[in-house]
Short mmCIF file of C-alpha atoms in Angstrom, two decimals:
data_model
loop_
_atom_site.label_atom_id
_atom_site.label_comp_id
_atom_site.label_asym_id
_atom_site.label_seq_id
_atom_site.Cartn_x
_atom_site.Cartn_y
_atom_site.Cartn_z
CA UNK A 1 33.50 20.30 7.40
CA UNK A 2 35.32 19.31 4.31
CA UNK A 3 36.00 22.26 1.89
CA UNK A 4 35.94 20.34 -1.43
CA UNK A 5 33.34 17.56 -2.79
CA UNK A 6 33.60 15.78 -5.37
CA UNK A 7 30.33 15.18 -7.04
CA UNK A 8 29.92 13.00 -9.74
CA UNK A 9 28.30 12.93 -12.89
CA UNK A 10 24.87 11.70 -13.33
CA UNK A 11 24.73 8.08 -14.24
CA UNK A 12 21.86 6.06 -15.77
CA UNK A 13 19.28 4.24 -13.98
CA UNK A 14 20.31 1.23 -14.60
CA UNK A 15 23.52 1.35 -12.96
CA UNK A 16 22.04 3.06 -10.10
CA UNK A 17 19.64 0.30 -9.52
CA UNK A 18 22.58 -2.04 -9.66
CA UNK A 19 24.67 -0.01 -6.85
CA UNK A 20 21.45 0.55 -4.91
CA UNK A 21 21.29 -3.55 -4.97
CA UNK A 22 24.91 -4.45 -5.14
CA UNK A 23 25.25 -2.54 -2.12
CA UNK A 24 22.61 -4.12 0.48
CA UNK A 25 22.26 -7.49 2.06
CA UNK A 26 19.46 -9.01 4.55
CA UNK A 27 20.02 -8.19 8.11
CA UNK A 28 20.76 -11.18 10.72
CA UNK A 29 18.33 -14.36 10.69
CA UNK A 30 16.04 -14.81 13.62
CA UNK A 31 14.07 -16.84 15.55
CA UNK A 32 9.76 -16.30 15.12
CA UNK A 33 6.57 -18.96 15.26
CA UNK A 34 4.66 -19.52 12.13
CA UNK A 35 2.19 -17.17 12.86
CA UNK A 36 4.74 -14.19 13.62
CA UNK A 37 6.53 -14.98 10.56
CA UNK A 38 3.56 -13.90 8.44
CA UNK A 39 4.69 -10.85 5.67
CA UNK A 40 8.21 -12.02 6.40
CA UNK A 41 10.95 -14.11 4.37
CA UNK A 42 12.61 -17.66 5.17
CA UNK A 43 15.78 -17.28 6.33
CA UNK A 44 16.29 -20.47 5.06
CA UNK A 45 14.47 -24.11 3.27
CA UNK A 46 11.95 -24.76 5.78
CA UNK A 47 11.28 -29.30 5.57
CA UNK A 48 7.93 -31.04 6.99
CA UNK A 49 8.35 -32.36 10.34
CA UNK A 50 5.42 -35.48 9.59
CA UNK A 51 3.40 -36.82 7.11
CA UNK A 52 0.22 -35.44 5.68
CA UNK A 53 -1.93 -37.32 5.99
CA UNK A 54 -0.03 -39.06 9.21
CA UNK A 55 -1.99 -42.47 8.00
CA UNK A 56 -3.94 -43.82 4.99
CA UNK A 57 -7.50 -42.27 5.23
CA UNK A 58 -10.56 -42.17 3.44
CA UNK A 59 -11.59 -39.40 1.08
CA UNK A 60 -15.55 -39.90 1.35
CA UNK A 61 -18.19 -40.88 3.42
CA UNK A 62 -18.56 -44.56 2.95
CA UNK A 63 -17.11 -47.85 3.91
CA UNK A 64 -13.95 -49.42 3.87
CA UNK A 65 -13.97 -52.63 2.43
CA UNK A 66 -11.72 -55.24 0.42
CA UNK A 67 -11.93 -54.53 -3.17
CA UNK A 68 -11.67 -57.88 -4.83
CA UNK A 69 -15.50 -58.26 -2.38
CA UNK A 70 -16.94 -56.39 -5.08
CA UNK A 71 -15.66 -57.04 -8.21
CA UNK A 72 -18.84 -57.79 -9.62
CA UNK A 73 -21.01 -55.62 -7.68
CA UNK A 74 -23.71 -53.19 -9.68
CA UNK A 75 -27.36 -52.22 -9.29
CA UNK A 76 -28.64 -55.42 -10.67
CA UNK A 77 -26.21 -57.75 -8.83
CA UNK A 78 -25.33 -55.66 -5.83
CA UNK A 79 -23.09 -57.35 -3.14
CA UNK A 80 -23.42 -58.03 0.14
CA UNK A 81 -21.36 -57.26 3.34
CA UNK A 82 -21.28 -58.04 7.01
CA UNK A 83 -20.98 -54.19 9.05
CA UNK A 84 -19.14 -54.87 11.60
CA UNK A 85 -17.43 -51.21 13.21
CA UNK A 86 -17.00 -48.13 12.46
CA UNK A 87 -13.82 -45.47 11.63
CA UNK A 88 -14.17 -42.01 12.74
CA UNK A 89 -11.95 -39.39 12.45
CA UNK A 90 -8.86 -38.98 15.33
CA UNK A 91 -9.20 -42.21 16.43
CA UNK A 92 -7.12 -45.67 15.19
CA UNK A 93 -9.58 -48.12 14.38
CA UNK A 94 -8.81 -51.61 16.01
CA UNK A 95 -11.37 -53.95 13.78
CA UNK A 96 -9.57 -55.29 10.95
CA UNK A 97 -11.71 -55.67 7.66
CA UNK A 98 -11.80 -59.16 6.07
CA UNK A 99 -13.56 -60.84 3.08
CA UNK A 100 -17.11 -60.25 3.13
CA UNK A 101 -17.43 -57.07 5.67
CA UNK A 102 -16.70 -53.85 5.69
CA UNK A 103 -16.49 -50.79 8.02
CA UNK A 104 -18.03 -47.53 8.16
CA UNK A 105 -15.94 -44.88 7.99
CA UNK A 106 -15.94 -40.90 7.93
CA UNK A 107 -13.89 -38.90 5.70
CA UNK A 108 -10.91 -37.97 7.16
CA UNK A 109 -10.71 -41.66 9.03
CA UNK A 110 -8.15 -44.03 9.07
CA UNK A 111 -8.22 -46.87 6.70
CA UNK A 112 -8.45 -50.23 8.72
CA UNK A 113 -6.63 -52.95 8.66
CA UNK A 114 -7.00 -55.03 5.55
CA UNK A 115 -9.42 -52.65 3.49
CA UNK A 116 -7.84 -51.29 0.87
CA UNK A 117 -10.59 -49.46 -0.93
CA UNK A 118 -13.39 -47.18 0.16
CA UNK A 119 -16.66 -47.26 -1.53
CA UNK A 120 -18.82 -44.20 -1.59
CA UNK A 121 -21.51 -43.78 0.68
CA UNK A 122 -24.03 -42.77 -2.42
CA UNK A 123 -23.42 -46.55 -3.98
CA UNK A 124 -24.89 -48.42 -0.56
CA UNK A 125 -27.75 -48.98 1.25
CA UNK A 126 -27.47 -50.25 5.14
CA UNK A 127 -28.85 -51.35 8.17
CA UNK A 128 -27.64 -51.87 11.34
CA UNK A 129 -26.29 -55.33 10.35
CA UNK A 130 -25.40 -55.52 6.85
CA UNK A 131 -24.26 -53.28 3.71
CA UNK A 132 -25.69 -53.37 0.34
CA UNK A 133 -23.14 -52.23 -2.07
CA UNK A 134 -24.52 -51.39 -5.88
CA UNK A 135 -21.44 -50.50 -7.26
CA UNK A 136 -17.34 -51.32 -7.76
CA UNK A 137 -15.15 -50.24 -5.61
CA UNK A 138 -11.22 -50.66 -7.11
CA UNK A 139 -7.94 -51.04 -5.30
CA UNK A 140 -6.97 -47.67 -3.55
CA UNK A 141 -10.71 -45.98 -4.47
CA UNK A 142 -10.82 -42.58 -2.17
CA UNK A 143 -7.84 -43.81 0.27
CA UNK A 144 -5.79 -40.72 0.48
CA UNK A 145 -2.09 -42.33 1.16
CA UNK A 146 0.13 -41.54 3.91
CA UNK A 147 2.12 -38.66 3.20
CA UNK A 148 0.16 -37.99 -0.22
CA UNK A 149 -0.41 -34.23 0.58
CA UNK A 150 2.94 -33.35 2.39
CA UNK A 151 5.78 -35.80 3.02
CA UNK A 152 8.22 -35.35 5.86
CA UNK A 153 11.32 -33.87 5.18
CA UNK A 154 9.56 -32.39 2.49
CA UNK A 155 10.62 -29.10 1.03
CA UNK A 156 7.64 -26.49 2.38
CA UNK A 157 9.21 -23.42 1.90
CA UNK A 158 12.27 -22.20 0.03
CA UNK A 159 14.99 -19.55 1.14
CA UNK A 160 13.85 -15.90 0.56
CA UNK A 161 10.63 -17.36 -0.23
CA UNK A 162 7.91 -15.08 1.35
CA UNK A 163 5.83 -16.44 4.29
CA UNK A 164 1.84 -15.32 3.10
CA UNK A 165 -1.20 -16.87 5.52
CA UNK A 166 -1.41 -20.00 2.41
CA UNK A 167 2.57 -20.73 3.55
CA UNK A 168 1.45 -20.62 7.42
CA UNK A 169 -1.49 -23.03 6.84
CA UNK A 170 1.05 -25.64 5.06
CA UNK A 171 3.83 -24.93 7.28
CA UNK A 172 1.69 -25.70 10.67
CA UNK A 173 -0.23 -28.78 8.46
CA UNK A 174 3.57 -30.10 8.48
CA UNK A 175 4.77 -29.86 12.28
CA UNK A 176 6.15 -26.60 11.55
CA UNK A 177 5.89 -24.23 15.00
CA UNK A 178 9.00 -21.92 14.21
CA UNK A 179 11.39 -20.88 11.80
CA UNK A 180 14.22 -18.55 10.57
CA UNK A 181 13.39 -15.56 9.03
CA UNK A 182 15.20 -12.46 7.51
CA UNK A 183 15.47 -9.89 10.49
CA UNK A 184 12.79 -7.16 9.80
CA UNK A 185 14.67 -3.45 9.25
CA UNK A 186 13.47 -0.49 10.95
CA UNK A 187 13.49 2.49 8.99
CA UNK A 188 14.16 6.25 9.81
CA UNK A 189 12.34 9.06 7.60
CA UNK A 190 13.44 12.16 7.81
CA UNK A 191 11.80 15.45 6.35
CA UNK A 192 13.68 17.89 5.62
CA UNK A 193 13.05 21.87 4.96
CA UNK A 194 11.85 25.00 7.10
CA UNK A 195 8.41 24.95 5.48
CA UNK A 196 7.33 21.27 6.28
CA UNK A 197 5.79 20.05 9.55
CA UNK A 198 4.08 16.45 9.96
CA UNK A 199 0.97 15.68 9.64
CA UNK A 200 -1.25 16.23 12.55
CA UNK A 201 -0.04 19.52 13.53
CA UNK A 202 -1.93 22.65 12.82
CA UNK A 203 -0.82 24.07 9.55
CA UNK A 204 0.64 27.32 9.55
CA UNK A 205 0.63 29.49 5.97
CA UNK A 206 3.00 28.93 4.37
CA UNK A 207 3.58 25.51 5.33
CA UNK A 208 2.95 22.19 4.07
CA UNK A 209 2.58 18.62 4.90
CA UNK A 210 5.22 15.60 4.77
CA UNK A 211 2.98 13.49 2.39
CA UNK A 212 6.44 12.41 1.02
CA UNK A 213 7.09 10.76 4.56
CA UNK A 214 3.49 9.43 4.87
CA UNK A 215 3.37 7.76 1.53
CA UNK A 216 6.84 6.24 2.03
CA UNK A 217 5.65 5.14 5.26
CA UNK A 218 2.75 3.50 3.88
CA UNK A 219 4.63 1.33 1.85
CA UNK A 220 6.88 0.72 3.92
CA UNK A 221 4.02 -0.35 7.07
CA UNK A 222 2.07 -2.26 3.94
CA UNK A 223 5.48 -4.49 4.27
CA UNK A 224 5.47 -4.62 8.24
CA UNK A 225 8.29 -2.08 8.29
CA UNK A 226 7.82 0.12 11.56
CA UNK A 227 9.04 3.55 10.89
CA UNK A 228 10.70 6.77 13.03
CA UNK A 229 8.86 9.70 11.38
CA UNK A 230 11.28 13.01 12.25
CA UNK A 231 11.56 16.68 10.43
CA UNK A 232 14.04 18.78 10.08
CA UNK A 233 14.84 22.32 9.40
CA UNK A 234 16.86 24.06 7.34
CA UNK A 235 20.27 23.96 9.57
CA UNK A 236 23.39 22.13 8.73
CA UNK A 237 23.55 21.83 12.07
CA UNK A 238 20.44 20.06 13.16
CA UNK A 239 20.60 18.24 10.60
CA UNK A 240 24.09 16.51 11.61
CA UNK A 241 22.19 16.07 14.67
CA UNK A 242 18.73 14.38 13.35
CA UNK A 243 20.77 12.13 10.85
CA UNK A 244 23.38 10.84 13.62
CA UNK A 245 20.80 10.34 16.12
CA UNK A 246 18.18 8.33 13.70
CA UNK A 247 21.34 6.51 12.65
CA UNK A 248 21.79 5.21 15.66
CA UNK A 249 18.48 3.29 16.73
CA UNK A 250 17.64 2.24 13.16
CA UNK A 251 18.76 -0.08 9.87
CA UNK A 252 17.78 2.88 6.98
CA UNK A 253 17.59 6.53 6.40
CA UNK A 254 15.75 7.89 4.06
CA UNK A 255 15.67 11.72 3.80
CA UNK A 256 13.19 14.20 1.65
CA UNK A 257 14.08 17.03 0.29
CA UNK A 258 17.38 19.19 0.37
CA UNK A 259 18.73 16.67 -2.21
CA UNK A 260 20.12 18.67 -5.02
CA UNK A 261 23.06 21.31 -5.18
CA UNK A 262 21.39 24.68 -4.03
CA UNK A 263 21.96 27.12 -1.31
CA UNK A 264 19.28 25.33 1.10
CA UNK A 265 20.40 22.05 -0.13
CA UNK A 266 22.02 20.79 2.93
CA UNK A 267 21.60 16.93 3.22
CA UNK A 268 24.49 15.71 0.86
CA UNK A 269 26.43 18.02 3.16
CA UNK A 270 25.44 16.83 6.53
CA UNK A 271 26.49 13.35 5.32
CA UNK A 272 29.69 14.56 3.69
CA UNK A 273 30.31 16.10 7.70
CA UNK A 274 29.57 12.62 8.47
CA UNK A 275 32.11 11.34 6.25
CA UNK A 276 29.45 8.67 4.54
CA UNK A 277 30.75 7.09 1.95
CA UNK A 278 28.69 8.08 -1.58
CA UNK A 279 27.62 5.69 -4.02
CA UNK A 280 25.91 7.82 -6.59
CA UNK A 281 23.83 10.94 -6.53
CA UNK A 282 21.37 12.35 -9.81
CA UNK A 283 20.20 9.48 -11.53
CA UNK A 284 19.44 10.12 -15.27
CA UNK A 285 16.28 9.21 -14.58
CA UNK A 286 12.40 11.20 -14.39
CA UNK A 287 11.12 12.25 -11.48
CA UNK A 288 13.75 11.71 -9.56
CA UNK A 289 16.65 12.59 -10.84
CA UNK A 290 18.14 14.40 -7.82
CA UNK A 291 18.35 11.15 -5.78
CA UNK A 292 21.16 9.69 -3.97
CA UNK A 293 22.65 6.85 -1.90
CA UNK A 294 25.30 5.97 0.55
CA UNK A 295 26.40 4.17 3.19
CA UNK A 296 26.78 5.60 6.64
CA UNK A 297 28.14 3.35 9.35
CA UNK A 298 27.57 0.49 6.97
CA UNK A 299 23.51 1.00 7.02
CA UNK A 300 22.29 1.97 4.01
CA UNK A 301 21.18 6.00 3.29
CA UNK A 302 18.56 7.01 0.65
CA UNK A 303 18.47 10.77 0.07
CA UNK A 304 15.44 11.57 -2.04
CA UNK A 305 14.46 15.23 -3.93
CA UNK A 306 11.36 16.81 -2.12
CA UNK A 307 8.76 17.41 -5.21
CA UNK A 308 6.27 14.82 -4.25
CA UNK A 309 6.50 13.43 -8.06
CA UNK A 310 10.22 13.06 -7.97
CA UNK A 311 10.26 11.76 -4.12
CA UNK A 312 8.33 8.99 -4.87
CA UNK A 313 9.54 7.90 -8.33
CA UNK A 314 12.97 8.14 -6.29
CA UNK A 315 11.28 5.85 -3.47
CA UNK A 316 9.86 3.35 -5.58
CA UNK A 317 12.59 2.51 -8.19
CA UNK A 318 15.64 2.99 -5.97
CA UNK A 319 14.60 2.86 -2.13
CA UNK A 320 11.83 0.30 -2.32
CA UNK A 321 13.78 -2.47 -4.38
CA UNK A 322 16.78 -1.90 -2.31
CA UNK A 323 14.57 -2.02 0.97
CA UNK A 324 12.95 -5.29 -0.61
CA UNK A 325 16.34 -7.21 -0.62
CA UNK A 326 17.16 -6.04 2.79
CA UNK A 327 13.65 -8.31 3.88
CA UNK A 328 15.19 -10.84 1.78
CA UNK A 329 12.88 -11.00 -0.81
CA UNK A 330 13.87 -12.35 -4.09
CA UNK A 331 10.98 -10.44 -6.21
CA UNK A 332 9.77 -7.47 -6.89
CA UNK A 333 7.87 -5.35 -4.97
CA UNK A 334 5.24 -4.68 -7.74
CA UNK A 335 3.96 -7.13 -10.12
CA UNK A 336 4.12 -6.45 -13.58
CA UNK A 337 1.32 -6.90 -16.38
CA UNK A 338 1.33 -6.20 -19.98
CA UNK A 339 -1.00 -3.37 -21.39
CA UNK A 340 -1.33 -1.22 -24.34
CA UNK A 341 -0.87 2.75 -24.21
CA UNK A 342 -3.69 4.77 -25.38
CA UNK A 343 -1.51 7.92 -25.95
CA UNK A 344 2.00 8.13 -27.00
CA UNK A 345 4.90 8.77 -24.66
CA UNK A 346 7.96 10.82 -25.77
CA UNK A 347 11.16 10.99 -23.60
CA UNK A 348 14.67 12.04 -23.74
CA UNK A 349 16.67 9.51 -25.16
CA UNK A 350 19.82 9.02 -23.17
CA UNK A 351 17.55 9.27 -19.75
CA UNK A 352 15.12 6.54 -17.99
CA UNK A 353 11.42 7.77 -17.67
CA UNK A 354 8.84 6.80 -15.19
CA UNK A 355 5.00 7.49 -16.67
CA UNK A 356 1.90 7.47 -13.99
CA UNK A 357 -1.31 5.89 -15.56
CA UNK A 358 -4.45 5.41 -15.18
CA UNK A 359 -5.44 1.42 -16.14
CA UNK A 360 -8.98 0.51 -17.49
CA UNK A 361 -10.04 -2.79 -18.81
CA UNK A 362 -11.74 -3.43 -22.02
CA UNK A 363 -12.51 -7.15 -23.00
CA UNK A 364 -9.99 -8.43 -20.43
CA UNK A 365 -7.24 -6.12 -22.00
CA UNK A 366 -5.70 -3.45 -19.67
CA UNK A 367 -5.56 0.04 -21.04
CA UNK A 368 -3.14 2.74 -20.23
CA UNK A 369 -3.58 6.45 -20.05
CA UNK A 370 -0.92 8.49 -19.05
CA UNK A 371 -1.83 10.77 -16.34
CA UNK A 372 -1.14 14.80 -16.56
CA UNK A 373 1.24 15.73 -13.57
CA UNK A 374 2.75 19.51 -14.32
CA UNK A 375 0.04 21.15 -12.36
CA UNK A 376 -2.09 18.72 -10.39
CA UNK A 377 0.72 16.67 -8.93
CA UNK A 378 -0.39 14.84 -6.14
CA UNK A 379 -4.06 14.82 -7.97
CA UNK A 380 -2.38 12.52 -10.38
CA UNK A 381 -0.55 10.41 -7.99
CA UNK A 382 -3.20 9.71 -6.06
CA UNK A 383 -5.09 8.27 -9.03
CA UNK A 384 -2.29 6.30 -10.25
CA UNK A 385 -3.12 2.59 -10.49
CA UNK A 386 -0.07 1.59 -12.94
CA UNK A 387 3.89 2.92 -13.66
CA UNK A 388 5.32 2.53 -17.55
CA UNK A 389 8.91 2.48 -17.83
CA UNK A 390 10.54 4.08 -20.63
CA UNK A 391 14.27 2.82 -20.65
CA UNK A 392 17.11 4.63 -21.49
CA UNK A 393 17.71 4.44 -25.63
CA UNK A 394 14.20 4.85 -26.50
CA UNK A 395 12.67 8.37 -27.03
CA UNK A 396 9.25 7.64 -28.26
CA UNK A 397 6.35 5.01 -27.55
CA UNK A 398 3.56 5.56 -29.87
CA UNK A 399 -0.19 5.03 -28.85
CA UNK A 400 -1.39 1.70 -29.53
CA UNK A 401 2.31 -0.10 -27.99
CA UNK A 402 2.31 -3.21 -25.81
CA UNK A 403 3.79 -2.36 -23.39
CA UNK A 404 4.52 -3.99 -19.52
CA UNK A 405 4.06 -1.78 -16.55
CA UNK A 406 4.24 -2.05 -13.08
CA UNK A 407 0.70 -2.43 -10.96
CA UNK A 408 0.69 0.39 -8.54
CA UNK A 409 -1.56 -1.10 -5.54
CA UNK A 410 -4.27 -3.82 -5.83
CA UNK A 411 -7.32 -1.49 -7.06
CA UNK A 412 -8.03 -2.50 -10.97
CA UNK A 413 -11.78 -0.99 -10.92
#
């Protein structure tokens, strides 16, 4: 084990972040139908294989006709027209329309031969024979051109762009069966510490629960990331052993707890045994400060402090985003709104600071009140519905500040 390690000084978020990113690339493209590709990213631009519509076709219930027929036509005047087919949907008609008849047709039909307008079933009356039309019908009225909705060769979906069940729909309406995507990642998270077992075990005093492994494997499920869940004691040893063999079968490590620089503090030097190569660790940033990153075989390593506060703040700002690129995806994982603090916020200056709200709405404005997390922790978290960012250089927000923070989850009630 090496004797002497250097350990660097704690850098800003900011450059952190850009490491964390800098340092990460999508895995290898593959191979998936539209349907499997759903929650994952375009390995590349995806073009239409046909036309959408494949042929002129009628946007109402009506008939086709030729518009100059009806130039004059109106409720006093109306115009009349010789029926002589029809035009239902899936099928080509073979009549061809000329002066002084029309077709019926369904919407959704193709346009027949020589009709080049469709007038509106509510304008007609008919009988088996003819058509009474009591209104206008102009060149190109409710024909939906070929190609008007999606053209082949069309641009459907853009590299990195993210495949949701709207981008399935379009890419199947084009001829799409399969495409490229951004290999998914599989992800090992590893618990650290003599006191924590994971859930579903009995519960010993004196123990506790990995809910920092279950919330980052949440997330991480929430993006179709499947996980290997292991824990760890507190032995340098086994620990070697856990972070070798995880190593192994997947893409990522993240590990909780044994993070910072005391006695029990062991992860930084199982890697260092491992001779991973560090990119940072302790982030002037809070929670989290105690986090760190490296690479290990070339696959990225995320070792994250165990307070469940700092753990996740860690997760979120420097795991997740990093985790996000790996997928291939080009935005962020959390949208971000604008809202106006009801309390102020005071921070250290030189350091980045991550505040857990609450979020209300009053007359379409959304409200934010930071949440109290010294003694109810995981109370807090659990009702956080919004993260405000204090960046490094400011030290004070007052109450009443626009603000933009980041939406934590979907609930706004």
């Amino acid at each position: 084990m090496n004797s002497f390690v250097y350990r660097p000084e704690l850098i800003g978020y900011e450059k952190a972040i850009e490491l964390a990113l800098g340092n990460v690339s999508p895995l290898s493209k593959e191979l998936c139908s539209c349907s499997e590709a759903l929650g994952r990213v375009s390995w590349s631009a995806v073009r239409a294989n046909n036309n959408l519509p494949s042929a002129d076709s009628s946007l109402k219930d009506g008939y086709a006709v030729k518009s100059s027929d009806l130039k004059t036509a109106n409720d006093s005047a109306p115009v009349f027209l010789k029926l002589v087919g029809n035009s239902i949907t899936g099928h080509k008609p073979i009549i061809k329309v000329k002066s002084g008849t029309a077709i019926r047709i369904l919407s959704g039909a193709v346009i027949p031969e020589g009709a080049d307008a469709v007038l509106a079933e509510e304008f007609t009356e008919s009988d088996s024979d003819m058509v009474k039309a009591t209104a206008d019908a102009h060149f190109g009225r409710n024909i939906l051109k070929t190609g008007a909705d999606i053209l082949q060769g069309q641009v459907l979906v853009e590299a990195g762009e993210l495949i949701t069940p709207a981008k399935v729909g379009l890419l199947v309406a084009g001829g799409v069966t399969d495409l490229y995507v951004s290999r998914m990642p599989s992800v090992g998270l590893l618990a650290t510490g003599d006191e924590v077992i994971l859930p579903g075990r009995p519960l010993p005093e004196g123990k506790l629960y990995s809910s920092n492994v279950a919330l980052q494997e949440a997330w991480l499920k929430s993006m179709g990331i499947k996980c290997l869940t292991e824990a760890c004691g507190d032995s340098i040893h086994a620990l070697i052993d856990h972070i070798d063999r995880m190593l192994l079968s997947q893409d990522i490590l993240i590990t909780s707890g044994g993070a910072w620089t005391g006695d029990r503090d062991l992860v930084i030097k199982a890697l260092d045994h491992l001779n991973w190569n560090p990119l940072f660790h302790r982030v002037r940033m809070g929670p989290g400060k105690a986090v760190g990153m490296g690479l290990l075989r070339g696959k990225p390593v995320f070792c994250l402090p165990g307070g469940p506060p700092s753990n996740e703040m860690a997760f979120l700002m420097i795991a997740l985003p990093a985790i996000a690129k790996i997928l291939g995806r080009q935005n962020h994982f959390m949208p971000t709104f604008m809202g106006t603090l009801t309390e102020e916020l005071i921070d250290q200056i030189d350091w980045t600071q991550f505040v857990h709200c609450d979020l209300s709405i009053v007359d379409g404005e959304y409200w934010l009140k930071p949440l109290e997390m010294r003694t109810r922790r995981l109370s807090a978290m659990g009702k956080t519905k919004a993260i405000v960012k204090i960046p490094e250089g400011v030290d004070k927000l007052a109450a009443g500040t626009r603000v933009s923070f980041y939406a934590y989850g979907m609930d706004f009630s």
